[in-house]
PDB file of C-alpha atoms in Angstrom:
ATOM      1  CA  MET A   1       0.000   0.000   0.000  1.00  0.00           C
ATOM      2  CA  GLU A   2       1.328   3.430  -0.960  1.00  0.00           C
ATOM      3  CA  ILE A   3       0.601   5.107   2.396  1.00  0.00           C
ATOM      4  CA  GLU A   4       2.767   2.528   4.156  1.00  0.00           C
ATOM      5  CA  ALA A   5       5.563   3.100   1.636  1.00  0.00           C
ATOM      6  CA  ILE A   6       5.575   6.834   2.407  1.00  0.00           C
ATOM      7  CA  LYS A   7       5.545   6.192   6.173  1.00  0.00           C
ATOM      8  CA  LYS A   8       8.416   3.736   5.715  1.00  0.00           C
ATOM      9  CA  LEU A   9      10.414   6.313   3.749  1.00  0.00           C
ATOM     10  CA  HIS A  10      10.103   8.858   6.582  1.00  0.00           C
ATOM     11  CA  ASN A  11      10.813   6.179   9.195  1.00  0.00           C
ATOM     12  CA  GLN A  12      13.972   5.135   7.342  1.00  0.00           C
ATOM     13  CA  LEU A  13      15.099   8.762   7.053  1.00  0.00           C
ATOM     14  CA  LEU A  14      14.851   9.442  10.787  1.00  0.00           C
ATOM     15  CA  THR A  15      16.190   6.018  11.751  1.00  0.00           C
ATOM     16  CA  HIS A  16      19.264   6.666   9.590  1.00  0.00           C
ATOM     17  CA  TRP A  17      19.636  10.046  11.342  1.00  0.00           C
ATOM     18  CA  ASN A  18      19.421   8.362  14.736  1.00  0.00           C
ATOM     19  CA  ASP A  19      22.061   5.854  13.563  1.00  0.00           C
ATOM     20  CA  GLN A  20      24.225   8.681  12.133  1.00  0.00           C
ATOM     21  CA  ASN A  21      24.166   6.985   8.742  1.00  0.00           C
ATOM     22  CA  ALA A  22      24.703   9.716   6.139  1.00  0.00           C
ATOM     23  CA  SER A  23      24.867   7.383   3.144  1.00  0.00           C
ATOM     24  CA  GLY A  24      21.663   5.643   4.232  1.00  0.00           C
ATOM     25  CA  MET A  25      19.912   8.987   4.513  1.00  0.00           C
ATOM     26  CA  ALA A  26      21.223  10.272   1.180  1.00  0.00           C
ATOM     27  CA  SER A  27      20.124   7.088  -0.595  1.00  0.00           C
ATOM     28  CA  LEU A  28      16.499   7.955   0.177  1.00  0.00           C
ATOM     29  CA  PHE A  29      16.639  11.203  -1.819  1.00  0.00           C
ATOM     30  CA  THR A  30      16.330  11.917  -5.529  1.00  0.00           C
ATOM     31  CA  LYS A  31      19.544  13.001  -7.268  1.00  0.00           C
ATOM     32  CA  ASP A  32      18.341  16.642  -7.308  1.00  0.00           C
ATOM     33  CA  ALA A  33      16.585  16.699  -3.913  1.00  0.00           C
ATOM     34  CA  ASN A  34      16.510  19.664  -1.559  1.00  0.00           C
ATOM     35  CA  VAL A  35      16.785  19.676   2.240  1.00  0.00           C
ATOM     36  CA  ILE A  36      15.991  22.692   4.408  1.00  0.00           C
ATOM     37  CA  GLY A  37      17.315  22.181   7.922  1.00  0.00           C
ATOM     38  CA  PHE A  38      16.064  23.340  11.301  1.00  0.00           C
ATOM     39  CA  ASP A  39      18.339  26.392  11.166  1.00  0.00           C
ATOM     40  CA  GLY A  40      17.458  27.282   7.573  1.00  0.00           C
ATOM     41  CA  SER A  41      20.569  25.689   6.105  1.00  0.00           C
ATOM     42  CA  GLN A  42      20.112  24.056   2.726  1.00  0.00           C
ATOM     43  CA  MET A  43      21.528  21.004   1.036  1.00  0.00           C
ATOM     44  CA  ASN A  44      20.932  20.543  -2.669  1.00  0.00           C
ATOM     45  CA  GLY A  45      21.397  17.244  -4.439  1.00  0.00           C
ATOM     46  CA  GLN A  46      22.032  13.758  -3.145  1.00  0.00           C
ATOM     47  CA  VAL A  47      25.837  14.177  -3.210  1.00  0.00           C
ATOM     48  CA  GLN A  48      25.807  17.367  -1.114  1.00  0.00           C
ATOM     49  CA  ILE A  49      23.293  15.848   1.297  1.00  0.00           C
ATOM     50  CA  GLU A  50      25.602  12.926   1.993  1.00  0.00           C
ATOM     51  CA  GLU A  51      28.743  15.082   2.235  1.00  0.00           C
ATOM     52  CA  GLU A  52      27.229  17.563   4.677  1.00  0.00           C
ATOM     53  CA  LEU A  53      25.582  14.903   6.820  1.00  0.00           C
ATOM     54  CA  ASN A  54      28.915  13.070   7.048  1.00  0.00           C
ATOM     55  CA  GLN A  55      30.428  16.292   8.403  1.00  0.00           C
ATOM     56  CA  VAL A  56      27.609  16.735  10.928  1.00  0.00           C
ATOM     57  CA  PHE A  57      27.953  13.181  12.190  1.00  0.00           C
ATOM     58  CA  ALA A  58      31.760  13.350  12.320  1.00  0.00           C
ATOM     59  CA  ASP A  59      31.699  16.443  14.547  1.00  0.00           C
ATOM     60  CA  HIS A  60      29.427  15.274  17.343  1.00  0.00           C
ATOM     61  CA  LYS A  61      26.795  12.840  18.577  1.00  0.00           C
ATOM     62  CA  THR A  62      23.447  14.155  17.392  1.00  0.00           C
ATOM     63  CA  ALA A  63      20.156  14.039  19.265  1.00  0.00           C
ATOM     64  CA  ASN A  64      17.746  11.235  18.367  1.00  0.00           C
ATOM     65  CA  TYR A  65      14.416  11.885  16.722  1.00  0.00           C
ATOM     66  CA  VAL A  66      11.043  10.818  18.083  1.00  0.00           C
ATOM     67  CA  TRP A  67       8.219  11.327  15.599  1.00  0.00           C
ATOM     68  CA  LYS A  68       4.560  11.096  14.866  1.00  0.00           C
ATOM     69  CA  VAL A  69       3.227  11.173  11.317  1.00  0.00           C
ATOM     70  CA  GLU A  70       0.321  13.594  11.269  1.00  0.00           C
ATOM     71  CA  GLU A  71      -0.779  13.364   7.643  1.00  0.00           C
ATOM     72  CA  ILE A  72      -0.025  11.762   4.319  1.00  0.00           C
ATOM     73  CA  ARG A  73      -1.707  13.340   1.323  1.00  0.00           C
ATOM     74  CA  PHE A  74      -1.340  12.233  -2.286  1.00  0.00           C
ATOM     75  CA  LEU A  75      -1.123  15.121  -4.727  1.00  0.00           C
ATOM     76  CA  ASP A  76      -1.355  12.599  -7.554  1.00  0.00           C
ATOM     77  CA  SER A  77      -0.465   8.932  -7.979  1.00  0.00           C
ATOM     78  CA  LYS A  78       3.298   9.656  -8.022  1.00  0.00           C
ATOM     79  CA  ILE A  79       3.576  12.596  -5.579  1.00  0.00           C
ATOM     80  CA  ALA A  80       2.896  12.458  -1.843  1.00  0.00           C
ATOM     81  CA  LEU A  81       3.211  14.945   0.991  1.00  0.00           C
ATOM     82  CA  LEU A  82       3.961  13.735   4.518  1.00  0.00           C
ATOM     83  CA  ARG A  83       3.696  15.979   7.571  1.00  0.00           C
ATOM     84  CA  ALA A  84       5.086  14.894  10.941  1.00  0.00           C
ATOM     85  CA  SER A  85       5.612  16.285  14.425  1.00  0.00           C
ATOM     86  CA  VAL A  86       9.062  15.543  15.808  1.00  0.00           C
ATOM     87  CA  GLY A  87      11.049  15.995  18.970  1.00  0.00           C
ATOM     88  CA  MET A  88      14.683  15.269  19.743  1.00  0.00           C
ATOM     89  CA  ILE A  89      16.250  13.537  22.705  1.00  0.00           C
ATOM     90  CA  PRO A  90      19.744  14.913  23.380  1.00  0.00           C
ATOM     91  CA  PRO A  91      22.602  12.463  23.936  1.00  0.00           C
ATOM     92  CA  GLU A  92      22.722  11.140  27.497  1.00  0.00           C
ATOM     93  CA  LYS A  93      19.123  12.309  28.152  1.00  0.00           C
ATOM     94  CA  LYS A  94      15.825  10.430  28.333  1.00  0.00           C
ATOM     95  CA  GLU A  95      13.330  13.176  27.472  1.00  0.00           C
ATOM     96  CA  ILE A  96      12.705  15.436  24.524  1.00  0.00           C
ATOM     97  CA  ASN A  97      14.221  18.910  24.492  1.00  0.00           C
ATOM     98  CA  PRO A  98      11.187  21.164  23.731  1.00  0.00           C
ATOM     99  CA  SER A  99      13.373  23.790  22.059  1.00  0.00           C
ATOM    100  CA  THR A 100      14.100  21.364  19.204  1.00  0.00           C
ATOM    101  CA  ASN A 101      10.511  20.367  18.452  1.00  0.00           C
ATOM    102  CA  ALA A 102       9.740  20.684  14.752  1.00  0.00           C
ATOM    103  CA  ILE A 103       7.214  20.090  12.027  1.00  0.00           C
ATOM    104  CA  GLN A 104       8.624  18.110   9.140  1.00  0.00           C
ATOM    105  CA  SER A 105       7.355  18.210   5.586  1.00  0.00           C
ATOM    106  CA  LEU A 106       8.481  15.542   3.152  1.00  0.00           C
ATOM    107  CA  LEU A 107       7.587  15.566  -0.530  1.00  0.00           C
ATOM    108  CA  ALA A 108       8.023  12.110  -2.046  1.00  0.00           C
ATOM    109  CA  ILE A 109       7.933  11.208  -5.696  1.00  0.00           C
ATOM    110  CA  LYS A 110       7.664   7.795  -7.270  1.00  0.00           C
ATOM    111  CA  GLN A 111      10.493   7.020  -9.679  1.00  0.00           C
ATOM    112  CA  ASN A 112      10.770   3.634 -11.365  1.00  0.00           C
ATOM    113  CA  ASP A 113       8.320   2.059  -8.881  1.00  0.00           C
ATOM    114  CA  SER A 114      10.325   3.369  -5.914  1.00  0.00           C
ATOM    115  CA  TRP A 115       9.480   6.277  -3.602  1.00  0.00           C
ATOM    116  CA  LYS A 116      12.232   8.890  -3.115  1.00  0.00           C
ATOM    117  CA  ILE A 117      12.362  12.164  -1.212  1.00  0.00           C
ATOM    118  CA  SER A 118      12.395  15.241  -3.429  1.00  0.00           C
ATOM    119  CA  LEU A 119      12.058  17.881  -0.695  1.00  0.00           C
ATOM    120  CA  PHE A 120      12.502  17.630   3.057  1.00  0.00           C
ATOM    121  CA  GLN A 121      11.930  20.583   5.368  1.00  0.00           C
ATOM    122  CA  ASN A 122      12.403  20.663   9.127  1.00  0.00           C
ATOM    123  CA  THR A 123      10.697  23.751  10.608  1.00  0.00           C
ATOM    124  CA  PRO A 124      11.039  24.768  14.283  1.00  0.00           C
ATOM    125  CA  ALA A 125       7.781  24.346  16.219  1.00  0.00           C
ATOM    126  CA  GLN A 126       8.176  27.050  18.836  1.00  0.00           C
ATOM    127  CA  PHE A 127       4.670  28.523  18.511  1.00  0.00           C
ATOM    128  CA  HIS A 128       5.857  31.968  19.632  1.00  0.00           C
ATOM    129  CA  GLY A 129       3.567  33.419  22.281  1.00  0.00           C
ATOM    130  CA  ARG A 130       1.786  30.083  22.740  1.00  0.00           C
ATOM    131  CA  HIS A 131       4.077  28.112  25.041  1.00  0.00           C
ATOM    132  CA  GLU A 132       1.219  25.785  25.983  1.00  0.00           C
ATOM    133  CA  LEU A 133       1.299  24.345  22.444  1.00  0.00           C
ATOM    134  CA  VAL A 134       4.999  23.499  22.872  1.00  0.00           C
ATOM    135  CA  GLU A 135       4.163  21.740  26.139  1.00  0.00           C
ATOM    136  CA  ILE A 136       1.303  19.777  24.554  1.00  0.00           C
ATOM    137  CA  MET A 137       3.484  18.686  21.620  1.00  0.00           C
ATOM    138  CA  THR A 138       6.366  17.682  23.899  1.00  0.00           C
ATOM    139  CA  LYS A 139       4.093  15.705  26.198  1.00  0.00           C
ATOM    140  CA  GLU A 140       2.546  13.868  23.253  1.00  0.00           C
ATOM    141  CA  LEU A 141       5.943  13.010  21.747  1.00  0.00           C
ATOM    142  CA  ASN A 142       7.402  11.950  25.116  1.00  0.00           C
ATOM    143  CA  LYS A 143       4.692   9.261  25.236  1.00  0.00           C
ATOM    144  CA  LEU A 144       6.391   7.692  22.202  1.00  0.00           C
ATOM    145  CA  VAL A 145       9.820   7.503  23.842  1.00  0.00           C
TER     146      VAL A 145
END
C-alpha cells in the first residue's frame, strides 16, 4: 500500500539520522533533492546531502528523533506529501528537548516504482507566544519515547 511506503520512507530517514548513517539517509533522496534544515541551512542534491551529513555526524553525537506522522496526502499517484511532528532527545538524556521540536514536511515522488524524497523541510515548532502548544506537543511526543 502506498501510504505505508511513504511512512516507511520517513521512518527510514529518521532512523538513519538516529544511527548517524549519512549514506543511508542520502540514498532515500532523488539526485536533485533539496533539504531545508532546522536552522534554515540548505543542502541541494544527493551528493551534497551525503557530504554535509557526514560532516555533521563526524563532529558530534546528534540528538535522536522521536516522531509522529500527522498526515499523508497524495497530490497525484506519483507525488505524496507527509507531515510529521518531531522531537529530539539529546545524547545522554531520556526526554525530549522542547526547544528542538519541529514540524517536518516531506515531498516524495515515485520514480521507477520506488518512492524517493524530493524535498525535506524541518521547521522549528516554537509557537511563539503560545508556550502551551509546545508543552502539549512535547508531552505527546514523550509518550512515544
